[in-house]
Amino acid sequence: MSRKMTLGKKNGETEGLQMNEENLWCLKEDGYDPGLHKHYEGLFTQGNGYMHVRGSFEEGCSDAPQDEEYLRFPDNVTLEKPRHPKSKQGTFIPGIVGRHPLLKEEIVNLPYYLGLEFLSAGERLDMDRCRISGYQRWLDLRDGSLHRSVVWETAAGMKLHCTFTRYLSMAETHLCIQQVQLEVLSGEGRLEVKATLRADVRTNGMNHFARIVPSADSEGSLSLETLTEEGNQIFMLSALEASEAIVWHAENTRMTAALRGECRLRTGDRLTVSKLTTVTTDRDMEEGTARDRAFTHLGHAGNLGWEQMYNRHAAKWKSKWQYADIRIKGDDAAQINVRASLYHLIRSNAEQDARVAICAKGYAGEAYFGRYFWDTEINLLPFFLHTNPQAARNLLLFRYNTLEGARRNARNYGYRGARYAWESSLSGEEQCANWQYADHEIHVTADIVYALYHYVNATGDDEFLERYGIDILVETARYWCDRVDWNREGYGELLGVMGPDEYLPFTRNNAFTNRMVKFSLEQTVASLDSLQSGKPDSYAAVAERLGLRPDERELFRHTAEKLRLPYNSQMEIVPQSDDFAGYADVEFDSLWTDRSRPFGHFISQERNYRSKALKQADVLELMLLFPQEFSHEQLKAAYAYYEPITTHDSSLSVAVHGIVASWLNHKEEAAAFLQRVMAIDFSPEKKGAAEGIHIANCGGLWQLIVYGFAGLASAMWSDTIKLQPRLPEGWEELSFQIVWRGSTTG
Ligand code: BGC
């Protein structure tokens, strides 16, 4: 491969763009603060759908071992105190999971392949221990490349300007490209370089690796073959190149493949070291062994050369941005944060692989174990529907592919049909270790059906419903018919339910849940009716495949019709559930003495569960999804009543409130919610990204702008594009493109 190792754009160069434009595309960390290290690791996560790597330093960081073993217990993730105060590296490939004895399935944090260390006369470059100045780091959202620039004054008297650059190729998704340049500003001496692939990594305290085979050769190539306890094989292969003649020596240990080399440098010299790593697994969709494919990928990269490799990667990002970007004139802070959210949404999605979806932390941390929640259908899907329908389709196909797991869940509870998991594994089975959510937060099963229709209405892809959706509809309808209890008046009820508000675990007839279930049953009946009359052959095939009896449709129809809603159009305030009024009032001011921390920290769970304190939007979420069914007065009354008793302890809450505030034309409040949405991951004070990205909130931000400020009528209920803009103060212009029923409008 050619020695010219420019990654396309040189560090700090603006490539003809105005500096301001650069600021609007680069997420920056100015100055190094060890206390924020973990936050930026999450925030600067890079990914390309296939794999994701947290924004850790190449050389690691002192006093932050990555192989600490402990037993993490099932707990409430929102309130749990996380481990690893300083740093947690993270390398994730959606689909590579392991078993935890208490927490069930979890995504495996894979070996760390970014390792590049530098030593001067025995002193290791270490951001916390060395003499460092001029620190700057930024993530360029245009192409997902991460850059760091520091000056290191070594104890031996050399002054080195070090620049680090890396990206995970969006075009060749198995490749990671790294480059480090060291320019000697003054002094001279020997400099050692050590490149590693390290398997001393634990996931939530667990070791998931059964066998590790490190290897390195003096030609500058190193590999690490890892077999997980579940039997997955991961092969990492790196090739090193340096601008100076370096003789490499293998320094492998039991868990690490390592090469060490050295050179002598003088004032004015520049040493450039590049590391090209390819990662393959036995789970990949391509043919051939992981090992063989890794060598093929590396050979392909060699043929392309650095520049072409970068250009192909950058072109892919460019095409994604063409559809996804939102441009805001007049509010630079919002502009950069919105783009950063869109960046994480784009990179989290494996648009070609329907065996996985998007996990709750956007593959940027271990906290939620890589599992799938309703977040996907309700919070993330709208963004994909209108920017990348193929990706949206794949997300729904994931639910179709996991229908068998959902059937097993239903059986485990003694029901017929299919019950989607609150926290889904790869196979669709329930993984939530906490009974409150696993047993009672059943709305997810209906949310998936809502999302199916949202997809069909937004794209016009009716065939999807016929080929895949219908199975989901029938099977989930069967489950609902078993789950409903019948009261003496002949009405169906859903008892013992947790709605979206997770601070009330066991309520009667939650308005959101009952409406979603009613919708789901109604649509099932309508779809079966129209299939039977419009395409009798297809209907016959479905009936046979699913063993559908004619009387079942009547049962679905009857259940839909008789399922009680705890509200009607005459009520001023739509109750969250039948029993909501009976819960205890809370004296928020005396109890919640520090509003920068979650309310849940100030009250025992026992007391919280019998109090009128909402974790997140519930009735307002319902009104967002069925806006045409509620009057303006009801929306206004719901907002006025529920907002003051909502703690927003869940990151899914503020965006919903922002949208409703915007619909009500409460401009200041909507703008304040916008700030809160952005603070969730981007505020250094909150350090919110430390455990991963709140990806549902990223989708929520898109919705706040598109549904809230631009006032787009949801494709769920509108055939045509209708906008009703209400821009926040100071926004001069808002523009974006959307894909609507197959065509793109801007
Ligand atoms: C929220 C849920 C959400 C989950 C994963 C919880 O804190 O209450 O609504 O699905 O986080 O994001």
JSON list of C-alpha atoms in Angstrom, two decimals, residues 353-479:
[
{"chain": "A", "resi": 353, "resn": "ASP", "atom": "CA", "xyz": [-29.21, -6.98, 8.58]},
{"chain": "A", "resi": 354, "resn": "ALA", "atom": "CA", "xyz": [-32.70, -7.75, 9.86]},
{"chain": "A", "resi": 355, "resn": "ARG", "atom": "CA", "xyz": [-31.34, -10.15, 12.49]},
{"chain": "A", "resi": 356, "resn": "VAL", "atom": "CA", "xyz": [-30.64, -7.16, 14.72]},
{"chain": "A", "resi": 357, "resn": "ALA", "atom": "CA", "xyz": [-32.32, -3.85, 15.54]},
{"chain": "A", "resi": 358, "resn": "ILE", "atom": "CA", "xyz": [-31.10, -0.81, 17.48]},
{"chain": "A", "resi": 359, "resn": "CYS", "atom": "CA", "xyz": [-30.43, -1.33, 21.15]},
{"chain": "A", "resi": 360, "resn": "ALA", "atom": "CA", "xyz": [-31.43, 1.20, 23.80]},
{"chain": "A", "resi": 361, "resn": "LYS", "atom": "CA", "xyz": [-27.92, 2.61, 24.21]},
{"chain": "A", "resi": 362, "resn": "GLY", "atom": "CA", "xyz": [-27.24, 2.82, 20.49]},
{"chain": "A", "resi": 363, "resn": "TYR", "atom": "CA", "xyz": [-24.40, 0.30, 20.83]},
{"chain": "A", "resi": 364, "resn": "ALA", "atom": "CA", "xyz": [-22.40, 2.85, 22.75]},
{"chain": "A", "resi": 365, "resn": "GLY", "atom": "CA", "xyz": [-22.28, 1.18, 26.16]},
{"chain": "A", "resi": 366, "resn": "GLU", "atom": "CA", "xyz": [-23.04, -1.88, 28.23]},
{"chain": "A", "resi": 367, "resn": "ALA", "atom": "CA", "xyz": [-25.80, -0.40, 30.39]},
{"chain": "A", "resi": 368, "resn": "TYR", "atom": "CA", "xyz": [-28.90, -1.85, 28.74]},
{"chain": "A", "resi": 369, "resn": "PHE", "atom": "CA", "xyz": [-27.16, -5.08, 27.65]},
{"chain": "A", "resi": 370, "resn": "GLY", "atom": "CA", "xyz": [-27.70, -4.44, 23.94]},
{"chain": "A", "resi": 371, "resn": "ARG", "atom": "CA", "xyz": [-31.41, -5.20, 24.17]},
{"chain": "A", "resi": 372, "resn": "TYR", "atom": "CA", "xyz": [-34.36, -3.99, 22.11]},
{"chain": "A", "resi": 373, "resn": "PHE", "atom": "CA", "xyz": [-37.26, -2.03, 23.59]},
{"chain": "A", "resi": 374, "resn": "TRP", "atom": "CA", "xyz": [-40.37, -0.23, 22.32]},
{"chain": "A", "resi": 375, "resn": "ASP", "atom": "CA", "xyz": [-37.95, 2.65, 21.80]},
{"chain": "A", "resi": 376, "resn": "THR", "atom": "CA", "xyz": [-37.29, 1.26, 18.32]},
{"chain": "A", "resi": 377, "resn": "GLU", "atom": "CA", "xyz": [-40.86, 1.38, 17.08]},
{"chain": "A", "resi": 378, "resn": "ILE", "atom": "CA", "xyz": [-42.09, 4.53, 18.75]},
{"chain": "A", "resi": 379, "resn": "ASN", "atom": "CA", "xyz": [-39.03, 6.73, 19.08]},
{"chain": "A", "resi": 380, "resn": "LEU", "atom": "CA", "xyz": [-36.63, 5.69, 16.34]},
{"chain": "A", "resi": 381, "resn": "LEU", "atom": "CA", "xyz": [-38.80, 4.45, 13.51]},
{"chain": "A", "resi": 382, "resn": "PRO", "atom": "CA", "xyz": [-40.22, 7.82, 12.37]},
{"chain": "A", "resi": 383, "resn": "PHE", "atom": "CA", "xyz": [-36.73, 9.12, 11.59]},
{"chain": "A", "resi": 384, "resn": "PHE", "atom": "CA", "xyz": [-35.93, 6.06, 9.48]},
{"chain": "A", "resi": 385, "resn": "LEU", "atom": "CA", "xyz": [-39.34, 6.04, 7.80]},
{"chain": "A", "resi": 386, "resn": "HIS", "atom": "CA", "xyz": [-38.70, 9.47, 6.39]},
{"chain": "A", "resi": 387, "resn": "THR", "atom": "CA", "xyz": [-34.96, 9.34, 5.73]},
{"chain": "A", "resi": 388, "resn": "ASN", "atom": "CA", "xyz": [-34.17, 5.71, 4.93]},
{"chain": "A", "resi": 389, "resn": "PRO", "atom": "CA", "xyz": [-37.27, 3.52, 4.43]},
{"chain": "A", "resi": 390, "resn": "GLN", "atom": "CA", "xyz": [-35.13, 0.47, 3.73]},
{"chain": "A", "resi": 391, "resn": "ALA", "atom": "CA", "xyz": [-33.67, 0.77, 7.22]},
{"chain": "A", "resi": 392, "resn": "ALA", "atom": "CA", "xyz": [-37.18, 1.18, 8.66]},
{"chain": "A", "resi": 393, "resn": "ARG", "atom": "CA", "xyz": [-38.29, -1.94, 6.84]},
{"chain": "A", "resi": 394, "resn": "ASN", "atom": "CA", "xyz": [-35.41, -3.89, 8.31]},
{"chain": "A", "resi": 395, "resn": "LEU", "atom": "CA", "xyz": [-36.28, -2.79, 11.81]},
{"chain": "A", "resi": 396, "resn": "LEU", "atom": "CA", "xyz": [-39.76, -4.21, 11.35]},
{"chain": "A", "resi": 397, "resn": "LEU", "atom": "CA", "xyz": [-38.43, -7.33, 9.70]},
{"chain": "A", "resi": 398, "resn": "PHE", "atom": "CA", "xyz": [-36.46, -7.87, 12.88]},
{"chain": "A", "resi": 399, "resn": "ARG", "atom": "CA", "xyz": [-39.78, -8.17, 14.71]},
{"chain": "A", "resi": 400, "resn": "TYR", "atom": "CA", "xyz": [-41.06, -10.57, 12.10]},
{"chain": "A", "resi": 401, "resn": "ASN", "atom": "CA", "xyz": [-37.88, -12.62, 12.42]},
{"chain": "A", "resi": 402, "resn": "THR", "atom": "CA", "xyz": [-38.34, -12.80, 16.18]},
{"chain": "A", "resi": 403, "resn": "LEU", "atom": "CA", "xyz": [-42.00, -13.82, 16.08]},
{"chain": "A", "resi": 404, "resn": "GLU", "atom": "CA", "xyz": [-41.08, -17.33, 17.18]},
{"chain": "A", "resi": 405, "resn": "GLY", "atom": "CA", "xyz": [-39.46, -15.89, 20.32]},
{"chain": "A", "resi": 406, "resn": "ALA", "atom": "CA", "xyz": [-42.60, -13.84, 20.93]},
{"chain": "A", "resi": 407, "resn": "ARG", "atom": "CA", "xyz": [-44.67, -17.01, 20.63]},
{"chain": "A", "resi": 408, "resn": "ARG", "atom": "CA", "xyz": [-42.47, -18.66, 23.25]},
{"chain": "A", "resi": 409, "resn": "ASN", "atom": "CA", "xyz": [-42.98, -15.66, 25.55]},
{"chain": "A", "resi": 410, "resn": "ALA", "atom": "CA", "xyz": [-46.75, -16.03, 25.22]},
{"chain": "A", "resi": 411, "resn": "ARG", "atom": "CA", "xyz": [-46.53, -19.75, 25.96]},
{"chain": "A", "resi": 412, "resn": "ASN", "atom": "CA", "xyz": [-44.37, -19.10, 29.02]},
{"chain": "A", "resi": 413, "resn": "TYR", "atom": "CA", "xyz": [-47.16, -16.97, 30.43]},
{"chain": "A", "resi": 414, "resn": "GLY", "atom": "CA", "xyz": [-49.77, -19.53, 29.46]},
{"chain": "A", "resi": 415, "resn": "TYR", "atom": "CA", "xyz": [-51.26, -17.58, 26.54]},
{"chain": "A", "resi": 416, "resn": "ARG", "atom": "CA", "xyz": [-51.81, -18.32, 22.89]},
{"chain": "A", "resi": 417, "resn": "GLY", "atom": "CA", "xyz": [-50.30, -16.25, 20.10]},
{"chain": "A", "resi": 418, "resn": "ALA", "atom": "CA", "xyz": [-47.30, -13.96, 20.37]},
{"chain": "A", "resi": 419, "resn": "ARG", "atom": "CA", "xyz": [-46.22, -11.60, 23.12]},
{"chain": "A", "resi": 420, "resn": "TYR", "atom": "CA", "xyz": [-43.24, -9.40, 22.32]},
{"chain": "A", "resi": 421, "resn": "ALA", "atom": "CA", "xyz": [-40.62, -9.02, 25.01]},
{"chain": "A", "resi": 422, "resn": "TRP", "atom": "CA", "xyz": [-40.26, -5.86, 27.02]},
{"chain": "A", "resi": 423, "resn": "GLU", "atom": "CA", "xyz": [-36.50, -6.32, 26.61]},
{"chain": "A", "resi": 424, "resn": "SER", "atom": "CA", "xyz": [-35.95, -8.44, 23.57]},
{"chain": "A", "resi": 425, "resn": "SER", "atom": "CA", "xyz": [-33.05, -10.78, 22.94]},
{"chain": "A", "resi": 426, "resn": "LEU", "atom": "CA", "xyz": [-31.85, -11.55, 19.44]},
{"chain": "A", "resi": 427, "resn": "SER", "atom": "CA", "xyz": [-34.40, -14.34, 19.23]},
{"chain": "A", "resi": 428, "resn": "GLY", "atom": "CA", "xyz": [-37.25, -12.24, 20.62]},
{"chain": "A", "resi": 429, "resn": "GLU", "atom": "CA", "xyz": [-37.37, -13.84, 24.04]},
{"chain": "A", "resi": 430, "resn": "GLU", "atom": "CA", "xyz": [-37.89, -11.85, 27.19]},
{"chain": "A", "resi": 431, "resn": "GLN", "atom": "CA", "xyz": [-34.64, -10.86, 28.88]},
{"chain": "A", "resi": 432, "resn": "CYS", "atom": "CA", "xyz": [-35.82, -8.35, 31.43]},
{"chain": "A", "resi": 433, "resn": "ALA", "atom": "CA", "xyz": [-34.74, -9.63, 34.82]},
{"chain": "A", "resi": 434, "resn": "ASN", "atom": "CA", "xyz": [-37.17, -7.37, 36.73]},
{"chain": "A", "resi": 435, "resn": "TRP", "atom": "CA", "xyz": [-40.66, -8.77, 37.05]},
{"chain": "A", "resi": 436, "resn": "GLN", "atom": "CA", "xyz": [-42.44, -5.40, 37.12]},
{"chain": "A", "resi": 437, "resn": "TYR", "atom": "CA", "xyz": [-41.50, -4.58, 33.55]},
{"chain": "A", "resi": 438, "resn": "ALA", "atom": "CA", "xyz": [-41.26, -8.10, 32.13]},
{"chain": "A", "resi": 439, "resn": "ASP", "atom": "CA", "xyz": [-44.70, -9.13, 33.38]},
{"chain": "A", "resi": 440, "resn": "HIS", "atom": "CA", "xyz": [-46.62, -5.90, 33.06]},
{"chain": "A", "resi": 441, "resn": "GLU", "atom": "CA", "xyz": [-45.21, -3.54, 30.47]},
{"chain": "A", "resi": 442, "resn": "ILE", "atom": "CA", "xyz": [-47.17, -5.27, 27.76]},
{"chain": "A", "resi": 443, "resn": "HIS", "atom": "CA", "xyz": [-47.84, -2.30, 25.49]},
{"chain": "A", "resi": 444, "resn": "VAL", "atom": "CA", "xyz": [-44.74, -3.12, 23.43]},
{"chain": "A", "resi": 445, "resn": "THR", "atom": "CA", "xyz": [-46.70, -5.87, 21.64]},
{"chain": "A", "resi": 446, "resn": "ALA", "atom": "CA", "xyz": [-49.26, -3.34, 20.39]},
{"chain": "A", "resi": 447, "resn": "ASP", "atom": "CA", "xyz": [-46.59, -0.67, 19.71]},
{"chain": "A", "resi": 448, "resn": "ILE", "atom": "CA", "xyz": [-45.08, -3.00, 17.12]},
{"chain": "A", "resi": 449, "resn": "VAL", "atom": "CA", "xyz": [-48.40, -3.23, 15.30]},
{"chain": "A", "resi": 450, "resn": "TYR", "atom": "CA", "xyz": [-48.78, 0.54, 15.40]},
{"chain": "A", "resi": 451, "resn": "ALA", "atom": "CA", "xyz": [-45.29, 0.80, 13.89]},
{"chain": "A", "resi": 452, "resn": "LEU", "atom": "CA", "xyz": [-46.19, -1.68, 11.15]},
{"chain": "A", "resi": 453, "resn": "TYR", "atom": "CA", "xyz": [-49.04, 0.57, 10.03]},
{"chain": "A", "resi": 454, "resn": "HIS", "atom": "CA", "xyz": [-46.91, 3.62, 10.38]},
{"chain": "A", "resi": 455, "resn": "TYR", "atom": "CA", "xyz": [-44.42, 2.03, 8.03]},
{"chain": "A", "resi": 456, "resn": "VAL", "atom": "CA", "xyz": [-47.06, 1.01, 5.52]},
{"chain": "A", "resi": 457, "resn": "ASN", "atom": "CA", "xyz": [-48.76, 4.41, 5.59]},
{"chain": "A", "resi": 458, "resn": "ALA", "atom": "CA", "xyz": [-45.48, 6.30, 5.26]},
{"chain": "A", "resi": 459, "resn": "THR", "atom": "CA", "xyz": [-44.04, 4.16, 2.47]},
{"chain": "A", "resi": 460, "resn": "GLY", "atom": "CA", "xyz": [-47.05, 2.69, 0.67]},
{"chain": "A", "resi": 461, "resn": "ASP", "atom": "CA", "xyz": [-45.40, -0.74, 0.91]},
{"chain": "A", "resi": 462, "resn": "ASP", "atom": "CA", "xyz": [-48.68, -2.65, 1.39]},
{"chain": "A", "resi": 463, "resn": "GLU", "atom": "CA", "xyz": [-47.03, -5.86, 0.36]},
{"chain": "A", "resi": 464, "resn": "PHE", "atom": "CA", "xyz": [-45.01, -5.84, 3.56]},
{"chain": "A", "resi": 465, "resn": "LEU", "atom": "CA", "xyz": [-48.20, -6.22, 5.53]},
{"chain": "A", "resi": 466, "resn": "GLU", "atom": "CA", "xyz": [-49.36, -9.11, 3.43]},
{"chain": "A", "resi": 467, "resn": "ARG", "atom": "CA", "xyz": [-46.08, -10.99, 3.44]},
{"chain": "A", "resi": 468, "resn": "TYR", "atom": "CA", "xyz": [-44.88, -10.41, 6.99]},
{"chain": "A", "resi": 469, "resn": "GLY", "atom": "CA", "xyz": [-47.14, -8.12, 8.97]},
{"chain": "A", "resi": 470, "resn": "ILE", "atom": "CA", "xyz": [-50.21, -10.31, 8.87]},
{"chain": "A", "resi": 471, "resn": "ASP", "atom": "CA", "xyz": [-48.52, -13.04, 10.92]},
{"chain": "A", "resi": 472, "resn": "ILE", "atom": "CA", "xyz": [-47.62, -10.49, 13.58]},
{"chain": "A", "resi": 473, "resn": "LEU", "atom": "CA", "xyz": [-51.19, -9.16, 13.56]},
{"chain": "A", "resi": 474, "resn": "VAL", "atom": "CA", "xyz": [-52.91, -12.50, 13.95]},
{"chain": "A", "resi": 475, "resn": "GLU", "atom": "CA", "xyz": [-50.52, -13.88, 16.52]},
{"chain": "A", "resi": 476, "resn": "THR", "atom": "CA", "xyz": [-50.54, -10.78, 18.71]},
{"chain": "A", "resi": 477, "resn": "ALA", "atom": "CA", "xyz": [-54.35, -10.56, 18.43]},
{"chain": "A", "resi": 478, "resn": "ARG", "atom": "CA", "xyz": [-54.57, -14.11, 19.79]},
{"chain": "A", "resi": 479, "resn": "TYR", "atom": "CA", "xyz": [-52.41, -13.08, 22.71]}
]
